mmCIF file of C-alpha atoms in Angstrom:
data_model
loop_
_atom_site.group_PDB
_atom_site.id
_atom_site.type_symbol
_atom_site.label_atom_id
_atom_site.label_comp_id
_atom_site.label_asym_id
_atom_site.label_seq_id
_atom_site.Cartn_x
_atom_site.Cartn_y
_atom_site.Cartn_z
ATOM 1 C CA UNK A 14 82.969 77.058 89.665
ATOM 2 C CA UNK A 15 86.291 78.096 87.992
ATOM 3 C CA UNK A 16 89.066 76.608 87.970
ATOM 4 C CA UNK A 17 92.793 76.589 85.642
ATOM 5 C CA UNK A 18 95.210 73.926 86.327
ATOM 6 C CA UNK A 19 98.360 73.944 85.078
ATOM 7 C CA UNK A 20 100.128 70.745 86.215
ATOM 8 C CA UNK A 21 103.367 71.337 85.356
ATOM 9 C CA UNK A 22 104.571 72.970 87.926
ATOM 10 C CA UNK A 23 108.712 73.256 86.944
ATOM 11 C CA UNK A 24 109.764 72.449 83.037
ATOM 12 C CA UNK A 25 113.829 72.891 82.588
ATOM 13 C CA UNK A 26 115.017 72.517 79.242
ATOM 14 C CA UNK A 27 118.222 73.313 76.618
ATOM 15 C CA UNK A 28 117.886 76.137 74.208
ATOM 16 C CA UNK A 29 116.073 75.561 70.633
ATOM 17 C CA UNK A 30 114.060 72.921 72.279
ATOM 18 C CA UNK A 31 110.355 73.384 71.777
ATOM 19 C CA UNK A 32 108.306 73.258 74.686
ATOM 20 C CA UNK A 33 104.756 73.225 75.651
ATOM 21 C CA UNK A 34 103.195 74.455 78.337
ATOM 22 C CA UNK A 35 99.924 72.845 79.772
ATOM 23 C CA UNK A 36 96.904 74.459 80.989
ATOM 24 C CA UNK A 37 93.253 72.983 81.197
ATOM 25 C CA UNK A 38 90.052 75.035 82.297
ATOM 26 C CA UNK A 39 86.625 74.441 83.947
ATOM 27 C CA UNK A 40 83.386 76.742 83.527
ATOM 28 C CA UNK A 41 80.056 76.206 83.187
ATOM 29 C CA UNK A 42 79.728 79.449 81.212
ATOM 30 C CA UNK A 43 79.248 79.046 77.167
ATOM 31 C CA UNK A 44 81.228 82.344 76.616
ATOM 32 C CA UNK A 45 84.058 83.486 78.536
ATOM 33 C CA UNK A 46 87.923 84.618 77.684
ATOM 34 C CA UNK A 47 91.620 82.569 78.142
ATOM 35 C CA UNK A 48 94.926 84.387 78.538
ATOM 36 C CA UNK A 49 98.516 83.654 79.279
ATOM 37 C CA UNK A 50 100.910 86.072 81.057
ATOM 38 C CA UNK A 51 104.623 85.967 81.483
ATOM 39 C CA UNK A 52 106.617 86.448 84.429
ATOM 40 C CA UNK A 53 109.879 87.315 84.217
ATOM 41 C CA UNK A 54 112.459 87.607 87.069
ATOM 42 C CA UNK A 55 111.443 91.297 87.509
ATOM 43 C CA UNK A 56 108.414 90.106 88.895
ATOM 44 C CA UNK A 57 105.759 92.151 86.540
ATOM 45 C CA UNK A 58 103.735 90.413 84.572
ATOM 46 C CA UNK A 59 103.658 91.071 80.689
ATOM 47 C CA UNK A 60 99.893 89.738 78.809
ATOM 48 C CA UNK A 61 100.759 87.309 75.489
ATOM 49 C CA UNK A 62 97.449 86.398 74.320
ATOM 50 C CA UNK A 63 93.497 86.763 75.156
ATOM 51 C CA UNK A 64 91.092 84.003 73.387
ATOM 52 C CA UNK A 65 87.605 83.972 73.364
ATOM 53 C CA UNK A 66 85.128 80.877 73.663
ATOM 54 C CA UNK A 67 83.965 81.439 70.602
ATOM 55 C CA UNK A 68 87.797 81.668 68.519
ATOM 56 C CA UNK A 69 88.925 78.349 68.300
ATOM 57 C CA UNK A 70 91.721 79.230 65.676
ATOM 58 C CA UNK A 71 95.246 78.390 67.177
ATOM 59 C CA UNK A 72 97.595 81.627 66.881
ATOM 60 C CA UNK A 73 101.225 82.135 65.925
ATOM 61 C CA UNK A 74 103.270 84.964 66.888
ATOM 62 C CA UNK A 75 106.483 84.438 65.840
ATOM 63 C CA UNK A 76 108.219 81.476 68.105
ATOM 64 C CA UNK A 77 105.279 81.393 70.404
ATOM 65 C CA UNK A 78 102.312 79.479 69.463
ATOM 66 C CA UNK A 79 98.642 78.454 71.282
ATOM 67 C CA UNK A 80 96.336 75.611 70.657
ATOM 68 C CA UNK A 81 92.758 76.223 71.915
ATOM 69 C CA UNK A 82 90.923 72.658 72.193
ATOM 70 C CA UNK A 83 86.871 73.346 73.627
ATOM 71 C CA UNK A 84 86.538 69.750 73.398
ATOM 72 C CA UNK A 85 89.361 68.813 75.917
ATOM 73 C CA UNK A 86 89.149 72.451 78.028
ATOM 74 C CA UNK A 87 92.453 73.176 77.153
ATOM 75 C CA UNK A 88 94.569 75.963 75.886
ATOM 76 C CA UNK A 89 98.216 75.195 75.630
ATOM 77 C CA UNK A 90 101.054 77.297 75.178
ATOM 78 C CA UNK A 91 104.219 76.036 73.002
ATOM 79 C CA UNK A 92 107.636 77.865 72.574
ATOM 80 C CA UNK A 93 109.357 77.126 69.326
ATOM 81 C CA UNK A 94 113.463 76.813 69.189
ATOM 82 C CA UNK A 95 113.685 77.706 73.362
ATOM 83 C CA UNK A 96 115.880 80.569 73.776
ATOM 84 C CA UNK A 97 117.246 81.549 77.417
ATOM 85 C CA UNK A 98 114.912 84.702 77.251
ATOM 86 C CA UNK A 99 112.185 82.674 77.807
ATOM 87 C CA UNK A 100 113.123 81.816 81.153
ATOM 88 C CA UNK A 101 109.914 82.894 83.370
ATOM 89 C CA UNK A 102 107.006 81.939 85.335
ATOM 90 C CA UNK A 103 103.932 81.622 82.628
ATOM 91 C CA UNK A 104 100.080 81.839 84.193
ATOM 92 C CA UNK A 105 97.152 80.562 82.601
ATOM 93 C CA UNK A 106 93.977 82.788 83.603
ATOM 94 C CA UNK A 107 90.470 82.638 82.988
ATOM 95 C CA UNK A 108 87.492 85.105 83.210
ATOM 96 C CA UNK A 109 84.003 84.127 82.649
ATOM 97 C CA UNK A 110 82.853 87.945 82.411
ATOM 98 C CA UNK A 111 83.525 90.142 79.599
ATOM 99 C CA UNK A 112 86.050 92.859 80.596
ATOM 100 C CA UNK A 113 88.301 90.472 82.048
ATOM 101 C CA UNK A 114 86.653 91.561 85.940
ATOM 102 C CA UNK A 115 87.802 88.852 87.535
ATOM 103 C CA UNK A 116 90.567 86.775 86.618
ATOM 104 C CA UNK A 117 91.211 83.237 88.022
ATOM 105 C CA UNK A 118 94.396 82.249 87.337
ATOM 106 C CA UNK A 119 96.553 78.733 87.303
ATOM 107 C CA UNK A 120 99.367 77.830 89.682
ATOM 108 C CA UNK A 121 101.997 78.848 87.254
ATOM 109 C CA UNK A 122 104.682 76.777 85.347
ATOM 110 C CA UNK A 123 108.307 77.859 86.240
ATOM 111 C CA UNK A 124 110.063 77.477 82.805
ATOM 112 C CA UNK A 125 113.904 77.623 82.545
ATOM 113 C CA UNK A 126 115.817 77.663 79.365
ATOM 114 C CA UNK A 127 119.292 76.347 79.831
ATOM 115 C CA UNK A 128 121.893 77.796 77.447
ATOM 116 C CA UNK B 6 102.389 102.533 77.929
ATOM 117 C CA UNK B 7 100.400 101.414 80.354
ATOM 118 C CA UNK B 8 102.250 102.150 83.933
ATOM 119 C CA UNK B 9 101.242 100.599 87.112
ATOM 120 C CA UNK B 10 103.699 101.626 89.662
ATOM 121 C CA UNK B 11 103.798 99.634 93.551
ATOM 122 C CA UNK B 12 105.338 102.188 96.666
ATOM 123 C CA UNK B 13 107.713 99.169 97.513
ATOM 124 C CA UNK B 14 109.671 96.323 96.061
ATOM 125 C CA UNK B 15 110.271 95.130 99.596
ATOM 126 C CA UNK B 16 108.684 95.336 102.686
ATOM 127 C CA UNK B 17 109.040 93.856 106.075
ATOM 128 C CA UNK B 18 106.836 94.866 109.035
ATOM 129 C CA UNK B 19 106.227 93.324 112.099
ATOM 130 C CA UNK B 20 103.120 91.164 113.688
ATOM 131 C CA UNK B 21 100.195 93.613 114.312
ATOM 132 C CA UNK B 22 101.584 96.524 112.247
ATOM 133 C CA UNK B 23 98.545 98.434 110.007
ATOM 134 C CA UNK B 24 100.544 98.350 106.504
ATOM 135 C CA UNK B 25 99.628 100.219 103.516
ATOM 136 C CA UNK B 26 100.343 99.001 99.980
ATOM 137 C CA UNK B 27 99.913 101.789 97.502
ATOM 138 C CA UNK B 28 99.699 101.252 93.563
ATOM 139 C CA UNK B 29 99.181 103.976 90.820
ATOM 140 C CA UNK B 30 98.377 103.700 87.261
ATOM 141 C CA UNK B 31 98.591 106.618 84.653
ATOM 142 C CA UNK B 32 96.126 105.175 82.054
ATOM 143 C CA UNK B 33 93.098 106.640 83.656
ATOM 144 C CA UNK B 34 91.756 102.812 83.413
ATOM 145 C CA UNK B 35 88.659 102.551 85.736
ATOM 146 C CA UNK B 36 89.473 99.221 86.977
ATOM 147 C CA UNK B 37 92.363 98.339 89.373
ATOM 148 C CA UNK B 38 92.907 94.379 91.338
ATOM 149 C CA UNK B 39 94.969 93.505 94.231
ATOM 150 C CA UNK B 40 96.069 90.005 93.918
ATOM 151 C CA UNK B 41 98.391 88.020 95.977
ATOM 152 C CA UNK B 42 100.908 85.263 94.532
ATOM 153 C CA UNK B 43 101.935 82.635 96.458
ATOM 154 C CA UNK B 44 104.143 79.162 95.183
ATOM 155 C CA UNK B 45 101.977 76.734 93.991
ATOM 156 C CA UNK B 46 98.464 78.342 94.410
ATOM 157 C CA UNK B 47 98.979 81.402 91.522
ATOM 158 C CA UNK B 48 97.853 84.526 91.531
ATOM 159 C CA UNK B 49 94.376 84.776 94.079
ATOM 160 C CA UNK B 50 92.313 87.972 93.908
ATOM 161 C CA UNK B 51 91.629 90.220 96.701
ATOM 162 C CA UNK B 52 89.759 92.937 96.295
ATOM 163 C CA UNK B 53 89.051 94.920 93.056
ATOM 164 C CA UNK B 54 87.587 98.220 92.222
ATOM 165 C CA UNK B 55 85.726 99.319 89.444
ATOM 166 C CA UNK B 56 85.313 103.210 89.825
ATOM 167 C CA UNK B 57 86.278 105.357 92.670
ATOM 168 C CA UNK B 58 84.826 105.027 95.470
ATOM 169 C CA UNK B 59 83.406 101.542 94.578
ATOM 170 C CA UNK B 60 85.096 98.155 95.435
ATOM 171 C CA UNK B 61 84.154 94.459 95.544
ATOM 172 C CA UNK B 62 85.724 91.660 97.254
ATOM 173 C CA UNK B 63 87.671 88.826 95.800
ATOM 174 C CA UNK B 64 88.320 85.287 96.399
ATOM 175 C CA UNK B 65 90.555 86.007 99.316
ATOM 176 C CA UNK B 66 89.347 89.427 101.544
ATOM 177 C CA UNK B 67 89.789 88.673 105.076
ATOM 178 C CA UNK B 68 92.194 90.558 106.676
ATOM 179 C CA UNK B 69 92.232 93.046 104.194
ATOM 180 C CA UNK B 70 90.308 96.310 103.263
ATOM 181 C CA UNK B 71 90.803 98.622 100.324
ATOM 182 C CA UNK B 72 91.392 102.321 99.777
ATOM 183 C CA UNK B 73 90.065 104.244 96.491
ATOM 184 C CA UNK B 74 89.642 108.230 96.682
ATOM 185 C CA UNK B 75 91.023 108.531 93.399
ATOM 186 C CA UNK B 76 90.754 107.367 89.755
ATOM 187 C CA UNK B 77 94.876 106.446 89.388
ATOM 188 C CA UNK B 78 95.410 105.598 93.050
ATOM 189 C CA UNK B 79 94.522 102.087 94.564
ATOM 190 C CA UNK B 80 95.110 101.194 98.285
ATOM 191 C CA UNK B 81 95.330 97.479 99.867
ATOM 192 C CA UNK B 82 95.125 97.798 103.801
ATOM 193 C CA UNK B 83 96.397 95.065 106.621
ATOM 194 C CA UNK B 84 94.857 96.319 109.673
ATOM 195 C CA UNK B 85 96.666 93.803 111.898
ATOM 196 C CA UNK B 86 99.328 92.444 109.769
ATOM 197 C CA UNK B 87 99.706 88.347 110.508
ATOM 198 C CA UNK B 88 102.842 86.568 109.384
ATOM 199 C CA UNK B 89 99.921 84.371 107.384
ATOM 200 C CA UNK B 90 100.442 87.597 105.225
ATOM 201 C CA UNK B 91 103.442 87.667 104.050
ATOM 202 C CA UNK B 92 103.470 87.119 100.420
ATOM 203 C CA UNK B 93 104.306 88.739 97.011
ATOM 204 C CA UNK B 94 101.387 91.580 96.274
ATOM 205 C CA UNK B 95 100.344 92.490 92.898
ATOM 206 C CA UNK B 96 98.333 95.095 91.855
ATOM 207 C CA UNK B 97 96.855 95.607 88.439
ATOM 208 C CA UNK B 98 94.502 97.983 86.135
ATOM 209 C CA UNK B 99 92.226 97.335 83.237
ATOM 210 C CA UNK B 100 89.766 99.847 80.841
ATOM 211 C CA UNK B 101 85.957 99.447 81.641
ATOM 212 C CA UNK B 102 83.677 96.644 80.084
ATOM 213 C CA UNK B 103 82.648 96.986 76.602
ATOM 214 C CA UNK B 104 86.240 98.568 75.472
ATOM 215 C CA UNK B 105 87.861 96.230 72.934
ATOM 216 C CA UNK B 106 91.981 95.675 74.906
ATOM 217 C CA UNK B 107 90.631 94.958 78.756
ATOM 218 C CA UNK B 108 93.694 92.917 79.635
ATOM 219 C CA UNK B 109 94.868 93.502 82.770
ATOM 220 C CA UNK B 110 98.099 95.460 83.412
ATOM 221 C CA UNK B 111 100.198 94.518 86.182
ATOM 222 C CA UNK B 112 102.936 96.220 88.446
ATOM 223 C CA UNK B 113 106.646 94.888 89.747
ATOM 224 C CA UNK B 114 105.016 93.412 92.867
ATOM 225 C CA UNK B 115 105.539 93.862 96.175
ATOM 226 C CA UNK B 116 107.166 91.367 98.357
ATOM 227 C CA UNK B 117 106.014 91.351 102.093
ATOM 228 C CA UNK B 118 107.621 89.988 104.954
ATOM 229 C CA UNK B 119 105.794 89.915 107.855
ATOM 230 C CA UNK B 120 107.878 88.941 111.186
#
């Protein structure tokens, strides 16, 4: 089965800190897709990144940053130089079917930027 | 843009109540997801649809039933509305499989309070 932890579940910190956020999969499936989404206060979430099983290349986009490990099930997220934007709830999700059908997501990690 | 719009920001009905949660998108995406968000456990799936007319059920279905006449419009249905039920609800779209961007789009949520 499934399954995204994200065991940080609260992560407060002063702006132009880095931070990373955790998340480690499970699946049994040789191919299937990783994504983060950000929540903020609004409540709607906003898509940052898809990865495939098969792209193992970490990605930049400007501060934000994501380190795919297949050999540790992980895909973490890190923020460079915090700013109080940031503030949000960020979900880990995986799918194991192309198309994204079904998404199983993590618990969430509530991040607050402090100015 | 993609637009997914939810009927209500807020809702508060009482126990027994039949509520309807309506969500429309105006990307003609064939696929739409009702999800519900609770602290600590993420986002859970509850039903999803994948053409009108069609619908499959998610991780979480009982209690619920779904509603999908048209291509834009996307129903979730609490027959007997519990106060087990009151949560944030999320409803999202996606393009079909085999279409390069299948992230899913979400709406602002709706937060239900059931009394």
């Amino acid at each position: 089965a499934q399954k995204v932890t994200q065991a940080q579940t609260e992560i407060s910190v002063v702006e132009k800190e880095d931070v990373t956020l955790d998340c480690v999969y499970e699946t049994r499936d040789t191919t299937y897709y990783l994504f983060w989404y950000k929540q903020p206060p609004s409540g709607e979430l906003v898509f940052l990144i898809r990865r495939n099983s098969f792209d193992e290349q970490n990605e930049i986009s400007g501060r934000y940053s994501w380190n795919f490990q297949k050999s540790t099930s992980s895909f973490n997220f890190t923020i460079t130089a915090s700013q109080v934007v940031d503030s949000a709830v960020y979900f880990c999700a995986l799918s194991e079917e192309e198309g994204a059908q079904k998404l199983v997501f993590g618990q969430g990690t509530r991040l607050t930027i402090n100015p | 843009d993609v637009k997914v719009t939810q009927s209500s920001r807020y809702l508060v009905k009482r126990t027994g109540e039949k509520v309807f949660l309506e969500c429309v998108q105006d990307m003609d995406h064939e696929n739409m997801f009702w999800y519900r968000q609770d602290p600590g456990l993420g986002l859970r799936l509850i039903y999803f649809s994948y053409d009108v007319k069609m619908k499959e059920k998610g991780d979480i279905p009982e209690g619920y039933s779904v509603s999908r006449e048209k291509k834009e419009r996307f129903s979730l249905i609490l027959e007997s509305a519990s106060t087990n039920q009151t949560s944030m609800y999320l409803c999202a779209s996606s393009l079909a499989i085999g279409t390069r961007d299948y992230e899913q789009y979400f709406g602002p949520g709706t937060r239900l309070t059931v009394t």
